[in-house]
Amino acid sequence: MANITTYDFISSSFRKTAWLMILFPISLAVVVYLIILLASPIAAVDNSQTYNQVSMFAIAN
């Protein structure tokens, strides 16, 4: 059985933290994009003259 040292826990924690710092902003951007994409038809009902010529993806972008 291999000896597990404190340095192993430190390096594991560092890798997990790095992955979280990379993936959190990406996942947050995806969630916000999807919310805007799903909410754009609701906005189109309120202001149908403006949003009829623009696609939902253009509004989300």
Coordinates of N, CA, C and O in Angstrom, one line a residue:
M1 N 0.8 -1.2 0.0 CA 0.0 0.0 0.0 C 0.9 1.2 0.0 O 1.9 1.3 0.7
A2 N 0.5 2.2 -0.9 CA 1.4 3.4 -1.0 C 1.1 4.4 0.2 O 0.0 4.4 0.7
N3 N 2.1 5.1 0.6 CA 1.9 6.1 1.6 C 1.3 7.3 1.0 O 1.8 7.9 0.0
I4 N 0.3 7.8 1.6 CA -0.4 9.0 1.2 C 0.0 10.1 2.1 O -0.1 10.0 3.4
T5 N 0.6 11.2 1.6 CA 1.1 12.2 2.4 C 0.2 13.5 2.3 O -0.7 13.5 1.5
T6 N 0.5 14.4 3.1 CA -0.2 15.7 3.1 C 0.0 16.4 1.7 O -1.0 17.0 1.2
Y7 N 1.1 16.2 1.1 CA 1.4 16.8 -0.2 C 0.5 16.3 -1.3 O 0.1 16.9 -2.2
D8 N 0.1 15.0 -1.1 CA -0.8 14.4 -2.1 C -2.2 15.0 -2.0 O -2.9 15.3 -3.0
F9 N -2.6 15.3 -0.8 CA -3.9 16.0 -0.6 C -3.9 17.4 -1.1 O -4.8 17.9 -1.6
I10 N -2.7 18.1 -0.9 CA -2.6 19.4 -1.4 C -2.7 19.5 -2.9 O -3.4 20.3 -3.5
S11 N -2.0 18.6 -3.5 CA -2.0 18.6 -5.0 C -3.3 18.2 -5.6 O -3.8 18.7 -6.6
S12 N -4.0 17.3 -4.9 CA -5.4 16.9 -5.3 C -6.3 18.1 -5.2 O -7.1 18.3 -6.0
S13 N -6.2 18.8 -4.0 CA -7.1 19.9 -3.8 C -6.8 21.0 -4.8 O -7.7 21.7 -5.3
F14 N -5.5 21.2 -5.2 CA -5.1 22.2 -6.2 C -5.7 21.9 -7.5 O -6.3 22.8 -8.2
R15 N -5.7 20.6 -7.9 CA -6.3 20.2 -9.2 C -7.8 20.4 -9.2 O -8.3 20.9 -10.2
K16 N -8.4 20.0 -8.2 CA -9.9 20.2 -8.1 C -10.3 21.7 -8.1 O -11.2 22.1 -8.8
T17 N -9.5 22.5 -7.4 CA -9.8 23.9 -7.4 C -9.6 24.5 -8.8 O -10.4 25.4 -9.3
A18 N -8.6 24.1 -9.5 CA -8.3 24.6 -10.9 C -9.5 24.2 -11.8 O -9.9 25.0 -12.6
W19 N -9.9 23.0 -11.7 CA -11.1 22.6 -12.5 C -12.3 23.4 -12.2 O -13.1 23.8 -13.1
L20 N -12.6 23.6 -10.9 CA -13.7 24.4 -10.6 C -13.6 25.8 -11.1 O -14.6 26.4 -11.5
M21 N -12.4 26.4 -11.0 CA -12.3 27.8 -11.5 C -12.4 27.9 -13.0 O -12.8 28.9 -13.5
I22 N -12.1 26.8 -13.7 CA -12.3 26.8 -15.1 C -13.7 26.5 -15.5 O -14.3 27.2 -16.4
L23 N -14.3 25.5 -14.9 CA -15.7 25.1 -15.3 C -16.8 26.0 -14.8 O -17.9 26.1 -15.4
F24 N -16.7 26.6 -13.6 CA -17.7 27.4 -13.1 C -18.1 28.6 -14.0 O -19.3 28.7 -14.3
P25 N -17.2 29.4 -14.5 CA -17.6 30.5 -15.4 C -18.3 30.0 -16.7 O -19.2 30.6 -17.2
I26 N -17.7 28.9 -17.2 CA -18.3 28.3 -18.4 C -19.7 27.9 -18.2 O -20.6 28.2 -19.0
S27 N -19.9 27.1 -17.1 CA -21.3 26.6 -16.9 C -22.2 27.8 -16.5 O -23.4 27.7 -16.9
L28 N -21.8 28.8 -15.9 CA -22.6 30.0 -15.6 C -23.0 30.7 -16.9 O -24.2 31.1 -17.0
A29 N -22.1 30.8 -17.8 CA -22.4 31.5 -19.1 C -23.4 30.6 -19.9 O -24.3 31.2 -20.5
V30 N -23.3 29.3 -19.9 CA -24.2 28.5 -20.6 C -25.6 28.6 -20.0 O -26.6 28.7 -20.7
V31 N -25.7 28.6 -18.7 CA -27.0 28.7 -18.0 C -27.6 30.1 -18.3 O -28.8 30.2 -18.6
V32 N -26.9 31.1 -18.3 CA -27.4 32.5 -18.6 C -27.8 32.5 -20.0 O -28.9 33.1 -20.3
Y33 N -27.1 32.0 -20.9 CA -27.4 32.0 -22.3 C -28.7 31.2 -22.6 O -29.6 31.7 -23.3
L34 N -28.9 30.1 -21.9 CA -30.1 29.3 -22.0 C -31.3 30.0 -21.5 O -32.4 30.0 -22.0
I35 N -31.1 30.7 -20.4 CA -32.2 31.5 -19.8 C -32.7 32.6 -20.7 O -33.8 32.8 -20.9
I36 N -31.7 33.3 -21.3 CA -32.0 34.4 -22.3 C -32.7 33.8 -23.5 O -33.7 34.3 -24.0
L37 N -32.2 32.6 -23.9 CA -32.8 32.0 -25.1 C -34.2 31.6 -24.9 O -35.1 31.7 -25.7
L38 N -34.5 31.0 -23.7 CA -35.8 30.6 -23.4 C -36.8 31.7 -23.0 O -38.0 31.6 -23.2
A39 N -36.2 32.9 -22.5 CA -37.0 34.0 -22.1 C -37.3 34.9 -23.3 O -38.2 35.7 -23.3
S40 N -36.6 34.8 -24.4 CA -36.8 35.7 -25.6 C -38.2 35.5 -26.2 O -38.8 36.5 -26.7
P41 N -38.8 34.3 -26.3 CA -40.2 34.3 -26.8 C -41.2 35.0 -25.9 O -42.2 35.6 -26.4
I42 N -40.9 35.1 -24.6 CA -41.8 35.8 -23.7 C -41.7 37.3 -24.0 O -42.7 38.0 -24.0
A43 N -40.4 37.8 -24.3 CA -40.2 39.2 -24.6 C -40.9 39.5 -26.0 O -41.3 40.6 -26.2
A44 N -40.9 38.5 -26.9 CA -41.5 38.7 -28.2 C -43.0 38.9 -28.1 O -43.6 39.7 -28.9
V45 N -43.6 38.3 -27.1 CA -45.1 38.5 -26.9 C -45.3 40.0 -26.5 O -46.3 40.6 -26.9
D46 N -44.5 40.5 -25.6 CA -44.7 41.8 -25.1 C -44.5 42.9 -26.1 O -45.1 43.9 -26.1
N47 N -43.5 42.7 -27.0 CA -43.1 43.7 -28.0 C -43.0 43.0 -29.3 O -41.9 42.9 -29.9
S48 N -44.1 42.6 -29.9 CA -44.1 41.8 -31.1 C -43.6 42.5 -32.3 O -43.1 41.8 -33.2
Q49 N -43.7 43.8 -32.4 CA -43.3 44.5 -33.6 C -41.8 44.5 -33.7 O -41.2 44.4 -34.8
T50 N -41.1 44.6 -32.6 CA -39.6 44.6 -32.7 C -39.0 43.2 -32.8 O -38.1 43.1 -33.6
Y51 N -39.5 42.2 -32.2 CA -38.9 40.9 -32.1 C -39.3 40.0 -33.2 O -38.7 38.9 -33.3
N52 N -40.2 40.4 -34.0 CA -40.6 39.5 -35.1 C -39.6 39.3 -36.2 O -39.4 38.3 -36.8
Q53 N -38.8 40.4 -36.4 CA -37.8 40.3 -37.5 C -36.4 39.7 -36.9 O -35.6 39.4 -37.7
V54 N -36.3 39.5 -35.7 CA -35.0 39.0 -35.1 C -35.2 37.6 -34.5 O -36.2 37.4 -33.8
S55 N -34.3 36.8 -34.8 CA -34.4 35.4 -34.3 C -34.0 35.3 -32.8 O -33.4 36.3 -32.3
M56 N -34.4 34.3 -32.1 CA -34.1 34.1 -30.7 C -32.6 34.0 -30.4 O -32.1 34.5 -29.5
F57 N -31.9 33.4 -31.4 CA -30.4 33.3 -31.2 C -29.7 34.7 -31.3 O -28.8 35.0 -30.6
A58 N -30.3 35.6 -32.2 CA -29.7 36.9 -32.3 C -29.9 37.7 -31.0 O -29.1 38.4 -30.5
I59 N -31.1 37.5 -30.4 CA -31.4 38.2 -29.1 C -30.5 37.7 -28.0 O -30.0 38.4 -27.2
A60 N -30.3 36.3 -28.0 CA -29.5 35.8 -26.9 C -28.0 36.1 -27.1 O -27.3 36.3 -26.1
N61 N -27.6 36.3 -28.3 CA -26.2 36.6 -28.6 C -26.0 38.1 -28.3 O -25.0 38.6 -27.9

